Tab-separated table of C-alpha atoms and ligand atoms in Angstrom:
chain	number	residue	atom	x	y	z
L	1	UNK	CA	50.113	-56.000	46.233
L	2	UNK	CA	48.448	-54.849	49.710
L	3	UNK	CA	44.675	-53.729	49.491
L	4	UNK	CA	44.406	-51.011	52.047
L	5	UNK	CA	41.147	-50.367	53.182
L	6	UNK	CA	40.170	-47.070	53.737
L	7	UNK	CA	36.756	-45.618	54.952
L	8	UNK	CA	36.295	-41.822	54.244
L	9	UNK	CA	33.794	-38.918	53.572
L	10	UNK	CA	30.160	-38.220	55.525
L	11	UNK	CA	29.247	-41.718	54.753
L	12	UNK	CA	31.640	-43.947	55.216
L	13	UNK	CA	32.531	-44.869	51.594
L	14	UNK	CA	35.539	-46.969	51.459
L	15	UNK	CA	38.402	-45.663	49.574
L	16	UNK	CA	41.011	-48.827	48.428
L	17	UNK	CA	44.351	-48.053	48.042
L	18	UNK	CA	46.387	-50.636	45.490
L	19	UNK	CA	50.040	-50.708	46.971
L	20	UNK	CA	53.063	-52.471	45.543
L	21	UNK	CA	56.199	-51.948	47.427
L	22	UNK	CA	58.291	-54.082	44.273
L	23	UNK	CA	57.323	-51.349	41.709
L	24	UNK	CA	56.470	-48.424	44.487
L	25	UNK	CA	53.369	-47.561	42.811
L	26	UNK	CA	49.829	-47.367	43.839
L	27	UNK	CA	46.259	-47.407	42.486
L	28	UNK	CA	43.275	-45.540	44.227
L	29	UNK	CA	40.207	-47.046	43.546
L	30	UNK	CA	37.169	-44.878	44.345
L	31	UNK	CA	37.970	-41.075	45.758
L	32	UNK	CA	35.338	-40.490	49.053
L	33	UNK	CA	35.859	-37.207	50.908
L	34	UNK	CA	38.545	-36.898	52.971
L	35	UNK	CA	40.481	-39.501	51.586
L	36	UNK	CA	43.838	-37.538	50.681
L	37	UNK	CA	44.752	-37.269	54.410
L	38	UNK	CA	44.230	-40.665	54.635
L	39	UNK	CA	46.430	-42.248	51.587
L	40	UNK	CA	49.118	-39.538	52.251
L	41	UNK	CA	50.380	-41.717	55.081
L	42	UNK	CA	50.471	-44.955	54.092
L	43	UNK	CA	51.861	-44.079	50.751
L	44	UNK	CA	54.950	-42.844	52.263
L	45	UNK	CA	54.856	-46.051	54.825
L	46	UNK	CA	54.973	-48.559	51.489
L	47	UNK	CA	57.264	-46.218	49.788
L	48	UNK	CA	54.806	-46.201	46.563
L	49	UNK	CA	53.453	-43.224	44.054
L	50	UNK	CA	50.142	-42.330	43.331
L	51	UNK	CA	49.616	-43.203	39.442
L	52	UNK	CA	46.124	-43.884	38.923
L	53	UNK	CA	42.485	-43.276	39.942
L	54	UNK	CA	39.559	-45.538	39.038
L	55	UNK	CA	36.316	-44.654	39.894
L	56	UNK	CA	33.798	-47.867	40.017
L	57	UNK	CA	30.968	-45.223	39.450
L	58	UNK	CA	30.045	-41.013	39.444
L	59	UNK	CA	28.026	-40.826	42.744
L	60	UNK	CA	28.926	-37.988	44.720
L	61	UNK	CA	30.108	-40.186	47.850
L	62	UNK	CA	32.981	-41.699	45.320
L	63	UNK	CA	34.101	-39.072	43.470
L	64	UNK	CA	33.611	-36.139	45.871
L	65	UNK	CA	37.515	-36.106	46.232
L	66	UNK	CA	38.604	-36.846	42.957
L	67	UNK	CA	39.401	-33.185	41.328
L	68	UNK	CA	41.992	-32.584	44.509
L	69	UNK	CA	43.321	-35.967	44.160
L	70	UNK	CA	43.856	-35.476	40.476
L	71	UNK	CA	45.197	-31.899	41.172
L	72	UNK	CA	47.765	-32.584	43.749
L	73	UNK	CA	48.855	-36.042	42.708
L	74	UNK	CA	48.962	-35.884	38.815
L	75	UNK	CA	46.964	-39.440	38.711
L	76	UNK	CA	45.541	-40.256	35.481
L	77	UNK	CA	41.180	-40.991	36.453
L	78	UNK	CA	39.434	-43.815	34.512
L	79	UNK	CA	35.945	-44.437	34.876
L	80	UNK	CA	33.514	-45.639	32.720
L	81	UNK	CA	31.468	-43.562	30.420
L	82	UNK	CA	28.225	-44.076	31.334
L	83	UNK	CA	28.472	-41.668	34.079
L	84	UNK	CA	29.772	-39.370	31.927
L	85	UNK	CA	27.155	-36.626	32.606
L	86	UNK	CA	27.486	-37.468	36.619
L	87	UNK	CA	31.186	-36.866	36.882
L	88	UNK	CA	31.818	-34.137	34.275
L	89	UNK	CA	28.403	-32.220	35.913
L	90	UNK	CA	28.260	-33.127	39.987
L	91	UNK	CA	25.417	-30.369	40.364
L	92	UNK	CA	23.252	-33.012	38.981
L	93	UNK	CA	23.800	-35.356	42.308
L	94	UNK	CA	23.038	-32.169	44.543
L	95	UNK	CA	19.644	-32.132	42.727
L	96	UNK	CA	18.367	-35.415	43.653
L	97	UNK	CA	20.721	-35.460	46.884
L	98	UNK	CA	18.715	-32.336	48.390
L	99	UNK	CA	21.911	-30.799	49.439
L	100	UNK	CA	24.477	-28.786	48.417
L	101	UNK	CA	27.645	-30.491	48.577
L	102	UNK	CA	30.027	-28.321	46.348
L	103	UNK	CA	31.302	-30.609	44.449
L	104	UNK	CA	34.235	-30.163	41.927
L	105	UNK	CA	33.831	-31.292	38.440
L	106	UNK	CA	36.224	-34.151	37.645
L	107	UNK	CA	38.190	-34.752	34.229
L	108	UNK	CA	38.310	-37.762	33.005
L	109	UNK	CA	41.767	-38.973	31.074
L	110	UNK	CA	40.864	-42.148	29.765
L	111	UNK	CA	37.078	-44.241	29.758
L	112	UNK	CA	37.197	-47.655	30.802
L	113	UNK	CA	35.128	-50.405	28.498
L	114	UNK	CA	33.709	-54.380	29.691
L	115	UNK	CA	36.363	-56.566	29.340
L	116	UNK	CA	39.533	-53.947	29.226
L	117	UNK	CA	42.726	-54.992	30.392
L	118	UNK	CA	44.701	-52.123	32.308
L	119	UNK	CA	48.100	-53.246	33.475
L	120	UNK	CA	49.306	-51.645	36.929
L	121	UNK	CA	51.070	-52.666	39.821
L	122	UNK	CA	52.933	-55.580	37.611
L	123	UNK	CA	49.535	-56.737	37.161
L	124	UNK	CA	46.255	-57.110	35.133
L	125	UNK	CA	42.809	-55.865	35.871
L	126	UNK	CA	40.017	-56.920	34.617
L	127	UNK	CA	37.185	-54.634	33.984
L	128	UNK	CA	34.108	-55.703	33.641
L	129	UNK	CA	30.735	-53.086	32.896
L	130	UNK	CA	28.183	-54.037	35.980
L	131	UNK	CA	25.356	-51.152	35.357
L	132	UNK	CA	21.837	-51.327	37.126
L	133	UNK	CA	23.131	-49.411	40.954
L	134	UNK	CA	23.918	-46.407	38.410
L	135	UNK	CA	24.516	-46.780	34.476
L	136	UNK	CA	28.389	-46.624	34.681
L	137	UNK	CA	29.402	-48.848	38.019
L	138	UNK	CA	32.507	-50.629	36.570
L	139	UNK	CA	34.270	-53.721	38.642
L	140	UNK	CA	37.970	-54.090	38.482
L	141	UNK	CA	39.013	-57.601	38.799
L	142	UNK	CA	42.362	-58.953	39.546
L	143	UNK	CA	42.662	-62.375	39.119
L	144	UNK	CA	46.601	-63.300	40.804
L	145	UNK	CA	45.204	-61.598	44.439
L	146	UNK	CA	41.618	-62.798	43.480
L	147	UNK	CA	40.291	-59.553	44.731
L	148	UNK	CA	37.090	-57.441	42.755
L	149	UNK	CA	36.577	-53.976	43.388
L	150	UNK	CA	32.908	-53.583	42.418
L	151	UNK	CA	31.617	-50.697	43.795
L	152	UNK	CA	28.297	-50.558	44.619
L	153	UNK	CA	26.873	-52.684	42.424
L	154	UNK	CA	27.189	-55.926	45.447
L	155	UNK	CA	27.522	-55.510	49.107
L	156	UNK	CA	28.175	-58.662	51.788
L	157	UNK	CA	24.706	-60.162	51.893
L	158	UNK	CA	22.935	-57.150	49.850
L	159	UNK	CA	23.044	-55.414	46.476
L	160	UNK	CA	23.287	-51.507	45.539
L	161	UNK	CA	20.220	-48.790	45.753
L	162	UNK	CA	18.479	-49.375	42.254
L	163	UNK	CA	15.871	-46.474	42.898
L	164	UNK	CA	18.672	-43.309	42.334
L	165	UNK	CA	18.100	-42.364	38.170
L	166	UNK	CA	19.675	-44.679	36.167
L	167	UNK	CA	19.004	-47.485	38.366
L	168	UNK	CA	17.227	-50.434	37.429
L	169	UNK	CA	16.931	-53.645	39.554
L	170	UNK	CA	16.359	-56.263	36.582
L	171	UNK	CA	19.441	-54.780	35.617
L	172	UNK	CA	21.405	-55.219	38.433
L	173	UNK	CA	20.311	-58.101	39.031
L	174	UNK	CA	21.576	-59.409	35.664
L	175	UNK	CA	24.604	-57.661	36.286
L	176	UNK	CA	25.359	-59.432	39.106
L	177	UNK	CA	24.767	-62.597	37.836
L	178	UNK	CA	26.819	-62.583	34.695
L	179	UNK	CA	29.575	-60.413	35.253
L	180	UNK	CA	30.358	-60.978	39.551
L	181	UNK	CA	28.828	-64.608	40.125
L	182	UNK	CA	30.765	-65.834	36.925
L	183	UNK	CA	34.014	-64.738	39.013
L	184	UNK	CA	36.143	-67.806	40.894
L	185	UNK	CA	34.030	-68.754	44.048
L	186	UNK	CA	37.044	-67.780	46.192
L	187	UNK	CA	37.141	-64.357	44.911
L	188	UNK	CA	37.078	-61.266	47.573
L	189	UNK	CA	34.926	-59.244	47.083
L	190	UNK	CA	35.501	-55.428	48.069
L	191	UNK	CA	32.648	-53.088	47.843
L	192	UNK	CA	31.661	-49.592	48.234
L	193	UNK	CA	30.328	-49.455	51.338
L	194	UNK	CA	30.326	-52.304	54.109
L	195	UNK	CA	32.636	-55.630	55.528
L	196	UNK	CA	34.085	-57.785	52.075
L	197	UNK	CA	32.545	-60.869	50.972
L	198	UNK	CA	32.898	-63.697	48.421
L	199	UNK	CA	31.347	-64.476	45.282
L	200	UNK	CA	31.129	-67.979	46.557
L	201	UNK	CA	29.028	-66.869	50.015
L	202	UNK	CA	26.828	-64.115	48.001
L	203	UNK	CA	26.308	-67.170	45.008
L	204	UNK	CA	24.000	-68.767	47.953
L	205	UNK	CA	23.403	-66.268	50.658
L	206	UNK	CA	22.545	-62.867	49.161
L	207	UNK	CA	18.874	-62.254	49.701
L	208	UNK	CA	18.378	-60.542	46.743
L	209	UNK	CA	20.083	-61.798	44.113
L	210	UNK	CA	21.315	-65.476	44.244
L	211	UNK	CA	22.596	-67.367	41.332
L	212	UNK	CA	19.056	-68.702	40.367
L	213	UNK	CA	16.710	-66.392	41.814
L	214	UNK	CA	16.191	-62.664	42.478
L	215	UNK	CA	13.438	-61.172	45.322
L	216	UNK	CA	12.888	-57.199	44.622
L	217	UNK	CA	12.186	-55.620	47.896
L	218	UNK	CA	10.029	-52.820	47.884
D	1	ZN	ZN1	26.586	-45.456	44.406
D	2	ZN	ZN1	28.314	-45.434	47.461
C-alpha cells in the first residue's frame, strides 16, 4: 500500500490517497477542494480504482470535494455520524465560517462506528471514534503499514481547534489519550493539516496534550 500525500483546497488540507497496485484499488481519505485533479493522475500512474471515501470529519475544508468525487467516481463515503448534520447540511459551516463557500451536500452510504473493522486494499482498518476537534472526527488505523489517519483531532507537536461548535478541549484531550496514545509508539501519524508525526514523539513532546498532562491554551 503507498500513502500518497496530497495537499489541496484554499487551505492546504491534505487529501491521502490509499493505493495498492496488487489489488488496483484505492481509498481516499478526506476530500479538500481541488483534490480530483490531483488523484486523477496518480491513480492512472499505480494503475488502481477509486472505491472508497472516508471522511475523518464534516468540516468544510474536508469534505468540500466530496459530492463531485462521489459523483464522478461512484465511491461509496463513510464517515461517522456525529457530523451527520455538518455533512448532510454544509450551509451550517458557511454560518460560522463567515463566507459563502457553496458547498454541495454530501450523501453518506454507510456510518462508521469506534472500533469497526473495514477491509480494503487486502487490509484492515481500524476505526476508532476521536471526538472533541468536532463531534464526529474518526481515525482510521492500519496496523500492517502502522499508519493512522486521524484527521484533525492531532497535529505534529499540536492538537485540533476545540473552539468551532462541537468542540470541547477536555474532550479532545481524552480523545487523544485513549484512543491515539494507546496506538504502537512507532505508529505514523498522518493528519489533516501539517508534516506527519508519531504517537511515540507526540506521547512526550506535544505541548498540549502529553500522556500525563494536558495545558489548555487560551
Ligand atoms: Zn476540522
Ligand atoms: Zn481541517
Amino acid at each position: 500500500m503507498k500513502i500518497h500525500v496530497l495537499p489541496s483546497g484554499p487551505i492546504q488540507t491534505i487529501g491521502y490517497l490509499l493505493t495498492e497496485s496488487k489489488t488496483g484499488e484505492a481509498v481516499l481519505v478526506d476530500a479538500p477542494g481541488d483534490i480530483l485533479a490531483k488523484i486523477r493522475p496518480v491513480l492512472a500512474k499505480e494503475g488502481c480504482v477509486l472505491k472508497e471515501l472516508w471522511l475523518t470529519h464534516g468540516h468544510w475544508d474536508h469534505t468540500q470535494e466530496a459530492a463531485k468525487v462521489k459523483r464522478e467516481t461512484g465511491a461509496l463515503v463513510r464517515a461517522h455520524r456525529a457530523d451527520r448534520g455538518l455533512i448532510e447540511t454544509p450551509e451550517r459551516m458557511e454560518e460560522f465560517m463567515g463566507a459563502r463557500l457553496g458547498l454541495e451536500p454530501v450523501i453518506v452510504d454507510a456510518w462508521v462506528e469506534q472500533g469497526e473493522r473495514l477491509s480494503a486494499l487486502g487490509r484492515e482498518f481500524e476505526v476508532r471514534h476521536v471526538p472533541g476537534h468536532c463531534p464526529g472526527n474518526v481515525l482510521f488505523f492500519e496496523p500492517r503499514a502502522k499508519a493512522a489517519l486521524v484527521g484533525d483531532a492531532l497535529f505534529n507537536r499540536g492538537v485540533g481547534r476545540w473552539d468551532l461548535p462541537g468542540g470541547d478541549f477536555e474532550v479532545l484531550a481524552a480523545s487523544i489519550r485513549e484512543q491515539i496514545y494507546s496506538l504502537p509508539d512507532d505508529t505514523v501519524v498522518f493528519p489533516g493539516h501539517g508534516p506527519r508525526t508519531t504517537v511515540g514523539e507526540e506521547k512526550t513532546d506535544n505541548p498540549y496534550v502529553s500522556l500525563n498532562s494536558s495545558f489548555r491554551a487560551g
